[in-house]
Structures are given as C-alpha cells and as structure tokens.
Amino acid sequence: MTDRFSSRNATPTSPAYDGFEIVPDDAVPLEEVTRAIYVGIGGSMTATLISGETVTFENLPSGFVLPVRISRVLVTGTTAAALVGLV
C-alpha cells in the first residue's frame, strides 16, 4: 500500500498513526503519552496532563475525539468508557 506521507515527521497536530485501549487506573500511567483520546461512550474523564496537572473533562459526548496530551486516565472521576489513546 502506498503511503504518501511516510517521509514526513509526525507532529502534535498531524493525524494519529497508532492507538491503544485505555484502562483507567489511579496509579498506573498510560503506556504512551497520547496525542488525542477517542471517547466511545460519553461521560466524564479525569486525566493527568503531561504537565502533571490533573483535570476533569465533564460531559464528553460519545464518539468525540479530545485533542489532549495525557499520561494517565484515573478511574476515580471517570465515567466515560471505551477510551482509545491515539498517538
């Protein structure tokens, strides 16, 4: 398959090239810092940004892509589900 963009470097604003399932955990960080998060089932999500600040995103809709770089999704305060980390 041809990939016209294979010679370009990925930037924070370029499309995601990989993804992984996010299992919220209060102690364990994500396997990789995200570029964005896909929210499969809407709700709230409490996450730690790469700056170290922890915030809660309220009322996230189902099917939403949240462009945020995070290192952890906490189970405490998170009601959203089917989360996918995009990198």
Short mmCIF file of C-alpha atoms in Angstrom, two decimals:
data_model
loop_
_atom_site.label_atom_id
_atom_site.label_comp_id
_atom_site.label_asym_id
_atom_site.label_seq_id
_atom_site.Cartn_x
_atom_site.Cartn_y
_atom_site.Cartn_z
CA MET A 1 0.00 0.00 0.00
CA THR A 2 1.32 3.46 -0.88
CA ASP A 3 1.77 5.95 1.96
CA ARG A 4 2.43 9.41 0.54
CA PHE A 5 3.22 10.77 4.00
CA SER A 6 5.73 8.13 5.14
CA SER A 7 8.66 10.53 4.69
CA ARG A 8 7.10 13.25 6.87
CA ASN A 9 7.70 13.64 10.59
CA ALA A 10 4.74 13.30 12.95
CA THR A 11 3.80 16.47 14.84
CA PRO A 12 1.24 17.03 17.62
CA THR A 13 -1.24 18.30 15.01
CA SER A 14 -0.77 15.57 12.42
CA PRO A 15 -3.22 12.63 12.25
CA ALA A 16 -2.77 9.75 14.67
CA TYR A 17 -0.72 6.81 13.41
CA ASP A 18 -1.36 4.33 16.24
CA GLY A 19 -3.77 3.68 19.09
CA PHE A 20 -4.30 1.63 22.22
CA GLU A 21 -7.10 0.78 24.64
CA ILE A 22 -7.13 2.92 27.77
CA VAL A 23 -7.98 1.21 31.05
CA PRO A 24 -8.40 3.94 33.69
CA ASP A 25 -6.17 3.44 36.74
CA ASP A 26 -5.37 5.79 39.62
CA ALA A 27 -1.76 4.58 39.96
CA VAL A 28 -0.52 3.22 36.62
CA PRO A 29 0.36 5.66 33.82
CA LEU A 30 -0.56 5.03 30.19
CA GLU A 31 1.83 3.02 28.05
CA GLU A 32 2.47 6.13 25.94
CA VAL A 33 1.57 9.83 26.11
CA THR A 34 -1.42 10.49 23.87
CA ARG A 35 -1.90 12.94 21.04
CA ALA A 36 -5.68 12.65 21.47
CA ILE A 37 -8.30 10.39 23.06
CA TYR A 38 -11.30 8.84 21.37
CA VAL A 39 -14.32 8.64 23.70
CA GLY A 40 -16.52 5.68 22.69
CA ILE A 41 -19.12 6.06 25.45
CA GLY A 42 -19.62 9.58 26.76
CA GLY A 43 -19.27 10.80 30.33
CA SER A 44 -16.61 12.44 32.46
CA MET A 45 -12.88 11.72 32.33
CA THR A 46 -10.30 12.64 34.94
CA ALA A 47 -6.81 12.68 33.48
CA THR A 48 -3.27 13.81 34.23
CA LEU A 49 -1.82 16.08 31.55
CA ILE A 50 1.85 15.78 30.60
CA SER A 51 2.43 18.96 32.64
CA GLY A 52 1.48 16.95 35.75
CA GLU A 53 -1.82 18.80 36.29
CA THR A 54 -4.88 16.60 36.87
CA VAL A 55 -8.17 17.83 35.41
CA THR A 56 -11.70 16.51 34.87
CA PHE A 57 -13.36 16.81 31.47
CA GLU A 58 -17.12 16.85 32.09
CA ASN A 59 -19.92 15.82 29.70
CA LEU A 60 -17.78 14.34 26.92
CA PRO A 61 -20.08 13.07 24.15
CA SER A 62 -19.89 9.58 22.65
CA GLY A 63 -17.78 9.43 19.51
CA PHE A 64 -15.75 12.52 20.47
CA VAL A 65 -12.03 12.96 19.82
CA LEU A 66 -10.41 15.08 22.54
CA PRO A 67 -7.07 16.52 21.35
CA VAL A 68 -5.12 16.35 24.59
CA ARG A 69 -1.69 15.03 25.63
CA ILE A 70 -2.12 12.97 28.77
CA SER A 71 -0.06 10.48 30.73
CA ARG A 72 -2.79 8.91 32.89
CA VAL A 73 -6.57 8.42 32.99
CA LEU A 74 -7.81 7.99 36.54
CA VAL A 75 -10.58 5.56 37.43
CA THR A 76 -11.70 7.98 40.17
CA GLY A 77 -13.91 10.58 38.49
CA THR A 78 -14.06 8.81 35.12
CA THR A 79 -17.46 7.63 33.87
CA ALA A 80 -16.65 7.72 30.14
CA ALA A 81 -15.80 4.32 28.65
CA ALA A 82 -14.42 2.65 25.52
CA LEU A 83 -11.49 5.08 25.58
CA VAL A 84 -8.76 4.81 22.95
CA GLY A 85 -5.42 6.59 23.19
CA LEU A 86 -4.35 7.99 19.83
CA VAL A 87 -0.68 8.65 19.08
#
